[in-house]
Amino acid sequence: MLGQDFKPKTSSELYHDLQRLNFLGNVLYVAAHPDDENTRLISYLTHNTHANTAYLSLTRGDGGQNLIGTEIRELLGVLRTQELLAARGVDGGQQFFTRANDFGYSKTPEETLQIWNKDTVLADVVRRIRAFKPDVIINRFDHRTPGSTHGHHTSSAMLSMEAFDLSGNPMAYPQQLKELELWQPSRIFFNTSWWFYGSQENFQEASKKGLVNLDVGVYYPSLGRSNNEIASLASSKHLCQGFGRLNSRGEEAEYLELLKGEPLEGQDIFQGINTTWTRIPEGDKIQALLLPIEQNFDFKNPVNHLSALLKAYTLIQHIEDEFWRVQKSEQLKNLIKDIAGLYLAFETNIAYATPGETINTTLKLLARNTSTISVEQVQIKGAKMLSSIVEKPLEANISTAIALPIEINELTAFSNPYWLNSSPSLGMYEVEDQSLIGLPESPPALSTEILLNVGDVQIPFDLPLVYRYAKPDKGELWERFKIVPPISVALSDDVVLFSDQSTKEVVVSVQSFAPNQKGELSLHLPNEWGVEPLTQSFDLPQEGKQVSLKFTVSPPKQATETMATVKARVNEKSYTKNLVSITYDHIPTQRVLVNAVSKFVRLDLQKRGELLGYIMGAGDKVPESLEAIGYEVEQIDPSTITTDALNKYKAVILGVRALNVIDGLALKKQELLDYVSQGGVLVSQYNTANRRGNNEIPIAPFPLTNSSDRVTEENVVVKLLQPNHPVLTFPNKITEKDFEGWVQERGLYFPNRWDKSYVPILEMNDQSEASKQGSLLVAPLGDGHFVYTGLSFFRELPAGVPGAYRLIANMISLGASSSSSNLSEKK
């Protein structure tokens, strides 16, 4: 991972790298999503077994939720990809993916593999096996239990099992064999645990006969940490999924069940596999050099081993097997770099530039432990070098900076996550360049290959161009340099809602990333929508300038929805992309080009009430969505809740997972229910169910038990159980049509038991499952109403689903009509 280039290693860390260099064995861990991986096992295999270990996540977690920000879908996938890379930077593994798109929760592998293109995802798994050549594959999930867990989980194991057989078959995906070789792994395991037995008690009682038992709590004295401490730090990188956690210490068992492959006796998953240098014909001489270094490692002054390591590097270049030559060359040259105390960086003082620009870059070099290194040659990839480099020796511990002005090619492609360059389908990403399939991120926009002479041995190093900088409150930061378009355009809202025929001003921003950007901007909608003016001029003489232009849009008379696009024309070139930055402290800043589009919706909508209170939970865009249809929404600090303070609101809405993430919110139960009794409406959106404990909803006025019930098929028929209930009739008449066009799911974490005081409003179910009536429950209390809903409003409202707006407006309006209450309407 790039960040490791800037972090010097201790002698103990170098020793562990040497042990990995001397181990010729590979393990591929397979699961479905970011945070599915077992960091304890990945760290154990890397640090204790010393195997080259990688995690193959079939998806990038695009369909999950975000506890730290507002990124969802593709942008969430970019964030979670970087969190995975950060985790691998801690546990020592590598990271790979397939082209599968995480479309959200799936109950069965049949549904999953139908939405994914099964053959394409299977081909990607086979490709990764052939490229990575694992001796051992470990599945996180059980391929034999469809329907017992997330369909993506089971599918990952099923595909892994198929790929185990196909990767060595020349008839399977023969087009891959133009660049890859057949490979047959020796064994495939299932990483079982108590989770698959229902409880820890059940697992303790179950027979472990035939299972491999690994103590992943082993302590590494040379590192001063136990394996499970390292694993905890790695898993805590998954912050957007709420995985920050305490470190774990002490004995901890992991169990592996052999599923297929060579028989195994004992606890060594590499039993019978030669993992020494003698595995390859040229290995004897290499082992004779490297094994004594491991046996007599000089922790006080590791540079004493440099001469022998250089001889081994030279021998490795003559290995006939390209796979082992490349893998071991990379491992050894990085070890040589670190033992020599080499600092290598290719830097610039800007984060991005546009095609055709000339920029200043600097090659920074420092040899801290030796004076036997010199620069032989420098080549720039992706740009023209405007100055020449002569051979330059590096003096011991004297920093060297070589200025390299470069000119970026006019035809250079814009930087972007490669899997987002084409519009994805619901289940798959499209990737034109086959060589990129499976890689965690795009190759660097610009890089340099520097050829160093280290003790008379020439070693090439590839260095990506990075923007490295510092902030007073954060210290040193870095991100990969990007090539960006000169113009970025964006609509101010992802969804623009028209609840009547009133016109709206729509704001479109234009930002320059190069000087002298002068052109015209246009907003495009179908003919039944009115747009004035048709075009507007802009003039941005300086880089970094932004202007916001307003268009007046008139909606059609009838309810409809469409997509609006934006186009900026500069010097006969058109620009339609918005450059979005994803900025968090725990990952390098990401810059993503997305289509500048918005959904425009003409709603048939009535509402009552104006002022709403919102208690934010894990994070969602529901408040902004409600403001878009004319509500005034105030965020409520839970610590300030009193009944009197709430009485000004027509309704109070609890954000998603509010009861899960806000400590002490349940202690405000009496104040909240007093507000309801006095005529208010309290809407509680879903909270997650606890597999291990009491799932009573703590603020509910009457007994209400949560569960893991959900309906994942967003198009299933919804039955209206109480068609005359006010929540379905006032002020909008709700019909089955209002459940058309929902995205990703109907809802999640529906209660499965409730007091008779609650009225179930809707009934729905996924195919082959029993009907569920817990998606929307309404209970009158005093003069008001308590509503609990697992319907996925947090997805549907930001997506501009008309029926979701009509339904939530009715929920808010409860008590505002004489048919539901005599209480006069609140503001």
PDB file of C-alpha atoms in Angstrom, residues 336-424:
ATOM      1  CA  ILE A 336      16.567  -4.074   0.268  1.00  0.00           C
ATOM      2  CA  LYS A 337      15.095  -0.568   0.142  1.00  0.00           C
ATOM      3  CA  ASP A 338      14.074  -0.688   3.804  1.00  0.00           C
ATOM      4  CA  ILE A 339      17.284  -2.281   5.071  1.00  0.00           C
ATOM      5  CA  ALA A 340      19.304   0.349   3.207  1.00  0.00           C
ATOM      6  CA  GLY A 341      17.154   3.009   4.850  1.00  0.00           C
ATOM      7  CA  LEU A 342      16.087   4.249   1.426  1.00  0.00           C
ATOM      8  CA  TYR A 343      13.421   6.922   1.295  1.00  0.00           C
ATOM      9  CA  LEU A 344      11.997   7.255  -2.219  1.00  0.00           C
ATOM     10  CA  ALA A 345       9.179   9.609  -3.165  1.00  0.00           C
ATOM     11  CA  PHE A 346       7.895  11.217  -6.354  1.00  0.00           C
ATOM     12  CA  GLU A 347       6.060  14.347  -5.194  1.00  0.00           C
ATOM     13  CA  THR A 348       4.316  17.462  -6.363  1.00  0.00           C
ATOM     14  CA  ASN A 349       2.807  20.403  -4.502  1.00  0.00           C
ATOM     15  CA  ILE A 350      -0.599  20.153  -6.181  1.00  0.00           C
ATOM     16  CA  ALA A 351      -3.311  17.521  -5.885  1.00  0.00           C
ATOM     17  CA  TYR A 352      -4.330  17.487  -9.541  1.00  0.00           C
ATOM     18  CA  ALA A 353      -3.754  18.981 -12.982  1.00  0.00           C
ATOM     19  CA  THR A 354      -5.428  18.908 -16.390  1.00  0.00           C
ATOM     20  CA  PRO A 355      -4.237  17.312 -19.646  1.00  0.00           C
ATOM     21  CA  GLY A 356      -1.682  19.479 -21.435  1.00  0.00           C
ATOM     22  CA  GLU A 357      -0.458  21.224 -18.296  1.00  0.00           C
ATOM     23  CA  THR A 358       3.184  21.563 -17.315  1.00  0.00           C
ATOM     24  CA  ILE A 359       3.767  20.885 -13.620  1.00  0.00           C
ATOM     25  CA  ASN A 360       6.714  20.786 -11.280  1.00  0.00           C
ATOM     26  CA  THR A 361       7.539  17.484  -9.608  1.00  0.00           C
ATOM     27  CA  THR A 362      10.377  16.439  -7.342  1.00  0.00           C
ATOM     28  CA  LEU A 363      12.124  13.130  -6.913  1.00  0.00           C
ATOM     29  CA  LYS A 364      13.144  12.913  -3.250  1.00  0.00           C
ATOM     30  CA  LEU A 365      15.823  10.411  -2.271  1.00  0.00           C
ATOM     31  CA  LEU A 366      17.580   9.563   0.945  1.00  0.00           C
ATOM     32  CA  ALA A 367      19.922   6.633   1.713  1.00  0.00           C
ATOM     33  CA  ARG A 368      20.199   6.569   5.483  1.00  0.00           C
ATOM     34  CA  ASN A 369      22.241   3.416   6.028  1.00  0.00           C
ATOM     35  CA  THR A 370      24.690   3.229   3.124  1.00  0.00           C
ATOM     36  CA  SER A 371      26.649   5.287   0.611  1.00  0.00           C
ATOM     37  CA  THR A 372      26.736   2.622  -2.105  1.00  0.00           C
ATOM     38  CA  ILE A 373      23.634   3.812  -3.987  1.00  0.00           C
ATOM     39  CA  SER A 374      23.357   6.020  -7.053  1.00  0.00           C
ATOM     40  CA  VAL A 375      20.628   7.092  -9.465  1.00  0.00           C
ATOM     41  CA  GLU A 376      21.192   5.547 -12.889  1.00  0.00           C
ATOM     42  CA  GLN A 377      18.091   6.463 -14.855  1.00  0.00           C
ATOM     43  CA  VAL A 378      14.664   8.081 -14.437  1.00  0.00           C
ATOM     44  CA  GLN A 379      11.677   7.597 -16.732  1.00  0.00           C
ATOM     45  CA  ILE A 380       8.254   9.222 -16.405  1.00  0.00           C
ATOM     46  CA  LYS A 381       5.142   7.228 -17.247  1.00  0.00           C
ATOM     47  CA  GLY A 382       2.200   9.258 -18.536  1.00  0.00           C
ATOM     48  CA  ALA A 383       4.019  12.544 -19.213  1.00  0.00           C
ATOM     49  CA  LYS A 384       7.000  14.093 -20.967  1.00  0.00           C
ATOM     50  CA  MET A 385      10.067  14.842 -18.836  1.00  0.00           C
ATOM     51  CA  LEU A 386      11.362  18.334 -19.596  1.00  0.00           C
ATOM     52  CA  SER A 387      14.822  17.903 -18.086  1.00  0.00           C
ATOM     53  CA  SER A 388      17.466  15.197 -18.247  1.00  0.00           C
ATOM     54  CA  ILE A 389      18.903  13.196 -15.367  1.00  0.00           C
ATOM     55  CA  VAL A 390      22.564  12.324 -15.106  1.00  0.00           C
ATOM     56  CA  GLU A 391      23.933   9.598 -12.885  1.00  0.00           C
ATOM     57  CA  LYS A 392      23.849  10.866  -9.334  1.00  0.00           C
ATOM     58  CA  PRO A 393      25.369   9.170  -6.255  1.00  0.00           C
ATOM     59  CA  LEU A 394      23.481   9.396  -2.963  1.00  0.00           C
ATOM     60  CA  GLU A 395      25.564  10.395   0.006  1.00  0.00           C
ATOM     61  CA  ALA A 396      24.796   8.589   3.238  1.00  0.00           C
ATOM     62  CA  ASN A 397      21.983  10.303   5.140  1.00  0.00           C
ATOM     63  CA  ILE A 398      22.105  13.397   2.902  1.00  0.00           C
ATOM     64  CA  SER A 399      18.699  14.237   1.436  1.00  0.00           C
ATOM     65  CA  THR A 400      18.619  14.653  -2.343  1.00  0.00           C
ATOM     66  CA  ALA A 401      15.860  16.447  -4.263  1.00  0.00           C
ATOM     67  CA  ILE A 402      15.815  16.300  -8.057  1.00  0.00           C
ATOM     68  CA  ALA A 403      13.484  18.778  -9.770  1.00  0.00           C
ATOM     69  CA  LEU A 404      11.556  17.195 -12.642  1.00  0.00           C
ATOM     70  CA  PRO A 405       9.302  19.563 -14.607  1.00  0.00           C
ATOM     71  CA  ILE A 406       6.930  17.466 -16.729  1.00  0.00           C
ATOM     72  CA  GLU A 407       4.335  18.066 -19.413  1.00  0.00           C
ATOM     73  CA  ILE A 408       1.125  16.040 -19.256  1.00  0.00           C
ATOM     74  CA  ASN A 409      -0.034  14.672 -22.588  1.00  0.00           C
ATOM     75  CA  GLU A 410      -3.106  16.378 -24.070  1.00  0.00           C
ATOM     76  CA  LEU A 411      -4.749  12.998 -24.605  1.00  0.00           C
ATOM     77  CA  THR A 412      -4.159  11.690 -21.078  1.00  0.00           C
ATOM     78  CA  ALA A 413      -7.332  10.141 -19.650  1.00  0.00           C
ATOM     79  CA  PHE A 414      -8.928  11.646 -16.565  1.00  0.00           C
ATOM     80  CA  SER A 415      -8.244   9.837 -13.304  1.00  0.00           C
ATOM     81  CA  ASN A 416     -11.134   7.819 -11.933  1.00  0.00           C
ATOM     82  CA  PRO A 417     -11.791   4.500 -10.187  1.00  0.00           C
ATOM     83  CA  TYR A 418     -11.611   2.230 -13.214  1.00  0.00           C
ATOM     84  CA  TRP A 419     -14.789   0.314 -12.388  1.00  0.00           C
ATOM     85  CA  LEU A 420     -16.798   3.574 -12.501  1.00  0.00           C
ATOM     86  CA  ASN A 421     -15.767   4.651 -15.998  1.00  0.00           C
ATOM     87  CA  SER A 422     -18.821   2.928 -17.471  1.00  0.00           C
ATOM     88  CA  SER A 423     -22.346   2.947 -16.082  1.00  0.00           C
ATOM     89  CA  PRO A 424     -22.898  -0.200 -13.978  1.00  0.00           C
TER      90      PRO A 424
END
